[in-house]
Short mmCIF file of C-alpha atoms in Angstrom, two decimals:
data_model
loop_
_atom_site.label_atom_id
_atom_site.label_comp_id
_atom_site.label_asym_id
_atom_site.label_seq_id
_atom_site.Cartn_x
_atom_site.Cartn_y
_atom_site.Cartn_z
CA MET A 1 161.64 19.05 193.99
CA ASP A 2 163.72 18.18 190.62
CA ILE A 3 166.23 20.47 190.98
CA ALA A 4 168.00 19.15 187.81
CA THR A 5 165.15 20.44 185.66
CA ARG A 6 165.08 23.90 187.78
CA VAL A 7 168.55 24.38 187.15
CA TYR A 8 167.96 23.57 183.37
CA ASN A 9 164.83 26.00 183.46
CA HIS A 10 165.84 28.39 185.85
CA LYS A 11 165.52 32.82 185.16
CA TRP A 12 167.20 34.63 188.01
CA LYS A 13 164.11 36.55 188.98
CA ILE A 14 162.15 33.78 189.52
CA ASP A 15 164.98 32.01 191.53
CA PRO A 16 167.14 34.82 193.11
CA ILE A 17 170.35 33.02 194.81
CA VAL A 18 169.28 35.22 197.68
CA ARG A 19 165.69 35.01 198.53
CA SER A 20 165.22 36.69 202.11
CA LEU A 21 167.49 38.67 204.73
CA ILE A 22 167.07 35.43 207.04
CA ASP A 23 168.97 33.66 204.12
CA THR A 24 172.02 33.71 206.42
CA ASP A 25 173.74 32.26 209.42
CA PHE A 26 171.95 32.46 212.87
CA TYR A 27 175.03 33.50 214.39
CA LYS A 28 175.17 36.79 212.38
CA LEU A 29 171.77 37.88 213.56
CA LEU A 30 173.10 37.04 217.29
CA MET A 31 176.41 38.87 216.45
CA CYS A 32 174.08 41.71 214.88
CA GLN A 33 172.09 42.48 218.06
CA SER A 34 175.01 42.14 220.14
CA VAL A 35 176.76 44.53 218.08
CA PHE A 36 173.77 47.00 217.57
CA ARG A 37 173.49 47.29 221.30
CA ASN A 38 177.47 47.93 222.10
CA GLN A 39 178.95 49.11 219.07
CA ARG A 40 176.29 50.25 216.72
CA ASP A 41 178.57 53.44 215.55
CA THR A 42 181.53 51.31 214.76
CA GLN A 43 182.29 51.80 210.68
CA VAL A 44 183.67 48.81 209.34
CA VAL A 45 184.88 47.26 205.62
CA PHE A 46 184.11 43.77 204.81
CA SER A 47 186.13 42.44 201.95
CA LEU A 48 186.13 38.89 199.61
CA ILE A 49 188.70 37.33 199.72
CA ASN A 50 189.54 34.39 197.43
CA ARG A 51 191.80 32.03 198.95
CA SER A 52 191.67 29.76 195.89
CA LYS A 53 193.46 31.85 193.30
CA ASP A 54 193.40 29.24 190.90
CA VAL A 55 189.23 29.84 190.61
CA PRO A 56 189.23 32.70 188.23
CA LEU A 57 185.86 34.06 189.45
CA ALA A 58 185.91 37.23 187.33
CA LYS A 59 186.48 35.14 184.13
CA LEU A 60 183.83 32.76 185.00
CA ILE A 61 181.09 35.04 186.25
CA ASP A 62 179.41 38.07 184.74
CA GLU A 63 179.78 40.95 186.14
CA GLY A 64 176.50 42.46 184.89
CA GLU A 65 174.84 39.54 186.39
CA LEU A 66 176.69 39.67 189.80
CA ARG A 67 175.70 43.07 190.16
CA GLU A 68 171.90 42.22 189.62
CA GLN A 69 172.39 39.59 192.30
CA LEU A 70 173.49 42.15 194.47
CA ASP A 71 171.24 44.63 194.00
CA HIS A 72 168.51 42.15 194.49
CA ILE A 73 169.67 41.75 197.99
CA ARG A 74 169.63 45.19 198.58
CA SER A 75 166.03 45.52 197.81
CA LEU A 76 165.17 43.13 200.06
CA SER A 77 163.33 43.68 203.78
CA LEU A 78 162.06 41.31 206.23
CA SER A 79 158.36 39.98 205.38
CA ARG A 80 156.05 39.99 208.04
CA GLY A 81 156.18 36.18 208.45
CA GLU A 82 159.96 36.41 209.07
CA SER A 83 159.67 39.09 211.70
CA THR A 84 157.14 37.32 213.03
CA TRP A 85 159.13 34.16 213.60
CA LEU A 86 162.26 36.15 214.69
CA ARG A 87 160.24 38.13 217.35
CA GLY A 88 157.70 35.22 218.54
CA ASN A 89 159.89 31.88 218.07
CA THR A 90 162.04 29.93 221.15
CA PHE A 91 165.55 29.78 220.33
CA TYR A 92 167.87 28.03 222.37
CA GLY A 93 165.35 28.04 224.96
CA LYS A 94 164.74 31.52 225.33
CA ARG A 95 161.21 33.37 223.58
CA GLN A 96 161.93 37.02 222.44
CA MET A 97 165.78 36.04 222.01
CA PHE A 98 165.61 39.29 219.74
CA ARG A 99 164.81 42.36 221.19
CA PRO A 100 162.12 44.87 220.14
CA ASP A 101 164.46 47.60 219.51
CA PHE A 102 166.44 45.50 217.32
CA MET A 103 163.90 44.17 215.70
CA GLU A 104 162.46 47.38 214.82
CA TRP A 105 165.82 48.69 213.47
CA PHE A 106 166.03 45.13 211.30
CA GLU A 107 162.68 45.82 209.86
CA ASN A 108 163.46 48.68 208.50
CA LEU A 109 167.12 47.91 207.23
CA GLN A 110 168.33 48.27 203.70
CA LEU A 111 172.22 46.94 203.14
CA PRO A 112 174.22 49.47 202.52
CA ALA A 113 175.73 49.81 199.37
CA TYR A 114 178.75 47.95 197.92
CA HIS A 115 181.99 48.68 195.64
CA LEU A 116 182.76 46.00 193.16
CA GLU A 117 185.78 46.38 190.44
CA ARG A 118 187.74 43.53 188.51
CA LYS A 119 191.10 42.99 189.28
CA GLY A 120 192.57 41.05 186.35
CA ASP A 121 190.77 37.49 186.85
CA GLN A 122 189.29 38.11 190.36
CA TYR A 123 186.62 40.79 191.68
CA GLU A 124 187.42 43.25 194.38
CA LEU A 125 183.83 43.26 196.19
CA THR A 126 184.06 45.61 199.62
CA PHE A 127 181.03 46.55 201.90
CA GLU A 128 181.73 49.96 204.02
CA GLY A 129 179.53 51.09 206.62
CA SER A 130 178.24 50.85 210.12
CA TRP A 131 179.25 47.47 211.79
CA PRO A 132 175.62 46.16 212.25
CA GLU A 133 174.71 47.19 208.54
CA ALA A 134 177.75 45.90 206.59
CA MET A 135 178.01 42.92 208.52
CA LEU A 136 174.91 41.55 207.24
CA TRP A 137 176.38 41.40 203.51
CA GLU A 138 179.04 38.40 204.57
CA VAL A 139 177.01 35.65 204.01
CA PRO A 140 174.67 36.65 201.27
CA ALA A 141 177.44 38.07 199.19
CA LEU A 142 179.17 34.73 199.73
CA ALA A 143 176.51 32.91 198.76
CA VAL A 144 175.70 34.63 195.59
CA LEU A 145 179.45 34.49 194.42
CA MET A 146 179.48 30.61 195.11
CA GLU A 147 176.31 30.07 193.31
CA LEU A 148 176.93 32.10 190.11
CA ARG A 149 180.44 30.09 189.91
CA SER A 150 178.03 26.95 189.85
CA ARG A 151 175.63 28.65 187.55
CA ALA A 152 178.57 29.40 185.12
CA VAL A 153 179.45 25.89 184.81
CA LEU A 154 175.85 24.03 185.15
CA ASP A 155 174.89 26.47 181.87
CA GLN A 156 177.19 24.32 179.90
CA MET A 157 175.30 21.08 180.61
CA GLY A 158 172.21 19.53 178.83
CA ARG A 159 169.21 18.54 180.58
CA PHE A 160 169.98 15.04 180.87
CA GLU A 161 173.88 15.73 182.07
CA LEU A 162 172.35 17.66 184.89
CA GLN A 163 170.09 14.76 185.82
CA ILE A 164 172.87 12.51 186.01
CA LEU A 165 174.79 15.25 188.03
CA TYR A 166 172.57 15.76 190.85
CA ALA A 167 171.56 11.82 190.96
CA ARG A 168 175.25 11.36 191.65
CA ALA A 169 175.56 14.08 193.89
CA MET A 170 172.30 12.91 195.85
CA THR A 171 173.75 9.55 196.32
CA ARG A 172 177.04 10.70 197.78
CA VAL A 173 175.24 12.82 200.48
CA TRP A 174 172.48 9.89 201.50
CA GLU A 175 175.79 7.34 201.50
CA LYS A 176 177.39 10.08 203.74
CA ILE A 177 174.08 10.18 205.89
CA ASP A 178 173.82 6.42 205.87
CA GLN A 179 177.01 6.54 207.14
CA LEU A 180 176.59 8.90 209.97
CA ARG A 181 173.16 7.11 210.90
CA ALA A 182 175.02 4.23 212.39
CA VAL A 183 177.12 6.39 215.05
CA ASP A 184 175.29 6.22 218.34
CA GLY A 185 175.20 9.88 219.91
CA LEU A 186 175.85 11.80 217.37
CA SER A 187 174.57 15.55 217.35
CA ILE A 188 175.37 17.51 213.99
CA ALA A 189 174.18 20.33 212.39
CA ASP A 190 174.08 22.15 208.89
CA PHE A 191 176.74 24.74 208.87
CA GLY A 192 177.10 25.03 205.24
CA THR A 193 175.06 28.32 204.05
CA ARG A 194 178.41 30.83 203.18
CA ARG A 195 179.91 28.31 200.56
CA ARG A 196 177.00 26.09 199.54
CA HIS A 197 176.30 25.02 195.75
CA SER A 198 173.06 26.61 195.85
CA PHE A 199 170.23 27.42 198.12
CA LEU A 200 168.11 24.59 196.47
CA TRP A 201 170.16 22.49 197.13
CA GLN A 202 171.49 23.24 200.61
CA ASP A 203 167.51 22.78 201.28
CA TRP A 204 167.67 19.63 200.06
CA CYS A 205 170.38 18.71 201.69
CA ALA A 206 168.98 19.52 205.25
CA GLN A 207 165.75 17.70 204.35
CA ALA A 208 167.87 14.53 203.56
CA MET A 209 169.40 15.19 206.94
CA ILE A 210 165.89 15.40 209.03
CA GLU A 211 164.50 12.15 207.00
CA GLY A 212 168.18 10.29 207.32
CA LEU A 213 169.26 11.59 210.80
CA GLY A 214 166.26 12.01 212.90
CA ASP A 215 166.90 13.19 216.30
CA LYS A 216 170.68 13.12 215.38
CA PHE A 217 170.10 16.21 213.43
CA ILE A 218 169.83 18.85 215.68
CA GLY A 219 169.30 22.06 213.43
CA THR A 220 170.77 24.33 210.31
CA SER A 221 172.53 27.49 210.78
CA ASN A 222 170.30 28.78 208.04
CA CYS A 223 167.45 30.75 209.19
CA LEU A 224 165.11 30.83 206.47
CA ILE A 225 165.67 26.55 206.01
CA ALA A 226 165.04 26.48 209.74
CA MET A 227 161.75 28.48 209.43
CA ARG A 228 160.73 26.81 206.28
CA ARG A 229 161.45 23.20 207.49
CA GLU A 230 160.76 23.49 211.37
CA VAL A 231 164.01 22.93 212.86
CA GLU A 232 166.44 24.36 215.11
CA ALA A 233 168.48 27.50 213.88
CA ILE A 234 171.63 26.55 215.39
CA GLY A 235 174.83 29.46 215.90
CA THR A 236 176.60 31.30 218.74
CA ASN A 237 179.25 33.68 217.53
CA ALA A 238 182.39 33.95 214.93
CA HIS A 239 185.76 35.59 214.79
CA GLU A 240 184.31 38.94 213.60
CA LEU A 241 183.75 39.80 216.97
CA PRO A 242 187.39 39.58 218.60
CA MET A 243 188.77 40.85 215.39
CA ILE A 244 187.10 44.22 215.52
CA TYR A 245 187.15 44.94 219.17
CA SER A 246 190.84 44.32 218.79
CA ALA A 247 191.18 46.53 215.95
CA LEU A 248 189.64 49.32 218.08
CA ALA A 249 192.05 48.88 221.05
CA ARG A 250 194.08 51.97 221.65
CA ASP A 251 197.32 50.25 222.69
CA ASP A 252 198.60 46.58 223.56
CA VAL A 253 197.35 46.33 226.99
CA GLU A 254 193.94 46.95 225.42
CA LEU A 255 194.66 44.90 222.50
CA ALA A 256 195.71 42.07 224.95
CA GLN A 257 192.30 42.13 226.60
CA ALA A 258 189.85 42.69 223.65
CA PRO A 259 188.92 39.13 223.00
CA TYR A 260 188.01 38.68 226.75
CA ASP A 261 185.74 42.24 226.34
CA VAL A 262 184.12 40.54 223.56
CA LEU A 263 183.12 37.56 225.60
CA SER A 264 182.14 40.13 228.38
CA ASP A 265 179.39 41.51 226.71
CA TRP A 266 178.18 38.44 225.23
CA HIS A 267 178.12 37.20 228.75
CA ASP A 268 175.82 40.13 229.62
CA GLU A 269 173.41 39.07 226.74
CA HIS A 270 173.18 35.30 226.64
CA GLU A 271 173.09 32.33 228.83
CA GLY A 272 173.05 28.35 228.51
CA ASN A 273 174.41 26.87 224.91
CA LEU A 274 175.03 30.48 224.03
CA ARG A 275 177.77 30.91 225.89
CA ILE A 276 180.38 29.16 223.50
CA ILE A 277 183.44 29.94 223.20
CA LEU A 278 185.54 30.55 219.89
CA PRO A 279 189.10 30.66 221.34
CA ASP A 280 191.54 30.66 218.00
CA THR A 281 191.32 34.28 216.61
CA TYR A 282 194.70 34.54 218.24
CA GLY A 283 195.84 31.41 219.08
CA THR A 284 193.88 28.95 221.25
CA LYS A 285 196.42 27.94 223.81
CA ARG A 286 197.44 31.49 224.86
CA PHE A 287 193.97 32.50 225.11
CA LEU A 288 193.00 29.74 227.72
CA ASP A 289 196.23 30.26 229.69
CA ARG A 290 195.28 33.96 229.89
CA ALA A 291 191.39 33.44 230.18
CA PRO A 292 189.35 35.23 233.33
CA ASP A 293 188.27 32.05 235.59
CA TRP A 294 184.34 32.85 235.21
CA LEU A 295 184.81 32.13 231.30
CA ALA A 296 185.63 28.39 232.49
CA GLY A 297 182.04 28.41 233.20
CA TRP A 298 180.85 28.65 230.12
CA THR A 299 179.29 26.27 227.97
CA GLY A 300 181.34 25.15 225.62
CA ILE A 301 184.08 25.57 223.02
CA ARG A 302 184.21 25.48 219.39
CA ILE A 303 187.15 24.15 217.54
CA ASP A 304 187.40 25.76 214.34
CA SER A 305 190.89 25.69 213.11
CA GLY A 306 194.44 23.80 213.67
CA ASN A 307 194.56 20.05 214.71
CA PRO A 308 190.62 19.60 215.79
CA ALA A 309 191.75 16.53 218.43
CA GLU A 310 194.69 18.52 219.80
CA GLY A 311 192.08 21.51 220.43
CA ALA A 312 189.42 19.39 222.04
CA GLU A 313 192.18 17.87 224.53
CA ALA A 314 193.62 21.18 225.29
CA ALA A 315 189.99 22.32 226.37
CA ILE A 316 189.71 19.26 228.36
CA ARG A 317 192.64 20.05 230.38
CA TRP A 318 191.58 23.59 230.73
CA TRP A 319 188.45 22.54 232.21
CA ARG A 320 190.15 19.89 234.75
CA ASP A 321 192.77 22.67 235.53
CA ARG A 322 190.05 25.29 236.47
CA GLY A 323 187.93 22.66 238.79
CA GLU A 324 185.58 22.06 235.44
CA ASN A 325 183.83 18.71 234.72
CA PRO A 326 184.55 18.17 231.06
CA LEU A 327 181.46 15.55 230.80
CA GLU A 328 179.28 18.75 231.42
CA LYS A 329 181.03 20.75 228.83
CA ARG A 330 180.14 20.85 225.31
CA VAL A 331 182.69 20.47 222.09
CA ILE A 332 181.88 22.05 218.80
CA PHE A 333 183.91 20.81 215.81
CA SER A 334 183.19 22.81 212.85
CA ASP A 335 186.25 23.07 210.57
CA GLY A 336 186.94 21.25 207.30
CA LEU A 337 184.49 18.19 208.33
CA ASP A 338 183.60 15.33 206.35
CA VAL A 339 182.32 11.61 207.67
CA ASP A 340 185.58 10.06 208.02
CA LYS A 341 186.69 12.83 210.51
CA ILE A 342 183.35 12.94 212.18
CA LYS A 343 183.28 9.28 212.91
CA GLU A 344 187.26 9.58 214.08
CA LEU A 345 186.42 12.58 216.20
CA HIS A 346 183.68 11.09 217.70
CA ALA A 347 185.15 7.70 218.32
CA ARG A 348 187.74 9.76 220.57
CA PHE A 349 185.80 12.11 222.10
CA TYR A 350 182.09 10.60 223.01
CA GLY A 351 182.02 9.86 226.33
CA ARG A 352 184.56 12.36 227.47
CA VAL A 353 182.48 15.59 226.58
CA GLN A 354 179.43 16.57 225.06
CA LEU A 355 179.79 16.52 221.53
CA SER A 356 178.37 18.48 218.55
CA PHE A 357 179.49 18.77 214.87
CA GLY A 358 179.10 21.75 212.36
CA TRP A 359 178.93 20.24 208.95
CA GLY A 360 179.95 22.59 206.46
CA THR A 361 180.86 22.62 202.96
CA LEU A 362 181.55 19.18 202.32
CA LEU A 363 177.67 18.39 203.10
CA THR A 364 176.26 21.59 200.78
CA ASN A 365 178.68 21.46 198.08
CA ASP A 366 180.27 18.18 197.95
CA PHE A 367 180.43 18.03 193.84
CA ARG A 368 184.21 16.90 193.74
CA GLY A 369 184.79 15.20 190.50
CA LEU A 370 181.33 15.24 189.22
CA ALA A 371 182.12 17.53 186.61
CA PRO A 372 184.13 17.87 183.44
CA ASP A 373 187.68 19.34 184.71
CA ASP A 374 186.55 19.00 188.08
CA ASN A 375 184.89 22.69 187.65
CA LEU A 376 181.99 22.46 190.85
CA ALA A 377 184.65 21.11 193.40
CA PRO A 378 184.39 23.51 196.45
CA PHE A 379 186.98 26.38 196.83
CA SER A 380 187.78 28.58 199.77
CA LEU A 381 186.12 32.13 199.44
CA VAL A 382 185.71 34.44 202.56
CA CYS A 383 184.01 37.71 203.35
CA LYS A 384 185.97 39.07 206.34
CA ALA A 385 186.06 42.57 208.15
CA ILE A 386 189.28 44.09 206.86
CA SER A 387 189.09 47.42 209.21
CA ALA A 388 187.31 49.05 211.77
CA ASN A 389 186.98 52.70 212.59
CA GLY A 390 189.97 52.89 210.21
CA ARG A 391 192.13 50.43 211.69
CA PRO A 392 193.35 47.07 210.14
CA THR A 393 191.88 44.14 211.51
CA VAL A 394 193.67 40.77 212.18
CA LYS A 395 193.47 37.09 212.39
CA LEU A 396 196.09 34.95 213.34
CA SER A 397 193.96 31.57 213.50
CA ASP A 398 195.46 28.19 214.88
CA ASN A 399 196.27 27.64 211.22
CA PRO A 400 198.70 30.10 209.74
CA GLU A 401 197.23 29.46 206.17
CA LYS A 402 194.03 31.43 207.78
CA ALA A 403 195.72 34.30 209.11
CA MET A 404 194.98 37.88 207.64
CA GLY A 405 195.83 41.25 207.73
CA PRO A 406 199.12 43.32 207.07
CA ASP A 407 201.96 41.59 207.79
CA GLU A 408 203.35 44.27 210.45
CA GLU A 409 199.98 44.07 212.18
CA ILE A 410 200.57 40.21 212.10
CA GLN A 411 203.74 40.31 213.92
CA ARG A 412 202.52 42.80 216.20
CA TYR A 413 199.33 40.33 217.11
CA LYS A 414 201.86 37.49 217.47
CA ARG A 415 203.96 39.23 220.03
CA VAL A 416 201.07 40.88 222.24
CA PHE A 417 199.17 37.11 222.16
CA ASP A 418 202.62 35.40 222.55
CA VAL A 419 202.22 33.31 219.82
CA GLY A 420 204.80 30.56 219.17
CA GLU A 421 205.79 28.43 216.26
CA GLN A 422 202.53 27.36 214.24
CA THR A 423 201.94 24.32 212.29
CA ARG A 424 200.64 24.98 208.84
CA MET A 425 197.67 23.05 207.61
CA ASP A 426 196.00 22.44 204.39
CA LEU A 427 193.10 24.49 204.32
CA VAL A 428 189.92 22.03 203.70
CA VAL A 429 186.99 24.01 202.56
#
């Protein structure tokens, strides 16, 4: 595909940013089914949070165009082919991963209404409704904002300038792939949906990974691309689950137990490589120190904040202390990865654990230095649950730069989860 020409000629009704309800991350659908089963009546609010205040989204993106794209997403429903793929495909070695009652609900779903308001140079964008409905706004909302920002910059560029831009970006991606090709035993997936440059670009990057890395490329988090390119859909669960379960806790005792209750519900539903612990929502160290013995039998751990090497070393020590063999466990790195960090972590941990990498923004949106004034550089945009049944949610993370929630609740959570001093680290998108 000639992406430069497609971008130059695009009309949004022909090229909508989000083309399908399964243009989302696989873990969203897995979590949605779990929520549908266990917490479907919980009322939640999700909100856009632009951590990069220097990127004035409301100045760059036309409000009318943003509303058109969001309204288009609300018009989407599963196609027959998408429903057949979800109902009949094998995921993680399991057929019929998605139960009939969930699929019937999903096939009839229309995403709930959104609230959009301009506040200075930023947008306030929120989604409110039942948890399984509102949660499915997160990924497409981020994709729309990221791509509209890209289009605002690209619209100022001529045909030949666009061709050169994409030629340089393609060369950059291929050079990264070429470096990774030389890494023995590499296992890597595309995790770049939420903050991608565009859908077409993510699809191109996935195809480049398929050709360039062969069996080292294990799949993509994006369900639509996984279906179209016939590769594995990759994903397990995210911070959203413990954040909302914790917000629903009635007292400090229930709060301390909430992150483990989440995984107990997950344990009842999934097995094998879907039993991956995400321990950093309220601090990895205390989470592991207090974890019940049955969690040590899970397949692996995903490292998503803080110092990744320290996190992996902590996981290895924890498994050994619990009588588990780290060689039989999987560590998934997924925070702010690029080629040098991937190679460094692989060299340190290969042969000590089973290793996987989820490569995100710097795969699907590395246009740093390629546009005038660096206006296409990726930035940190998230969409998070901010309340559940009227109670605020909190995330602490292993990096306090990622913490979110009201200050008084953050202090309460630090006390309940016994979170000590934390090291601030620059956010890498």
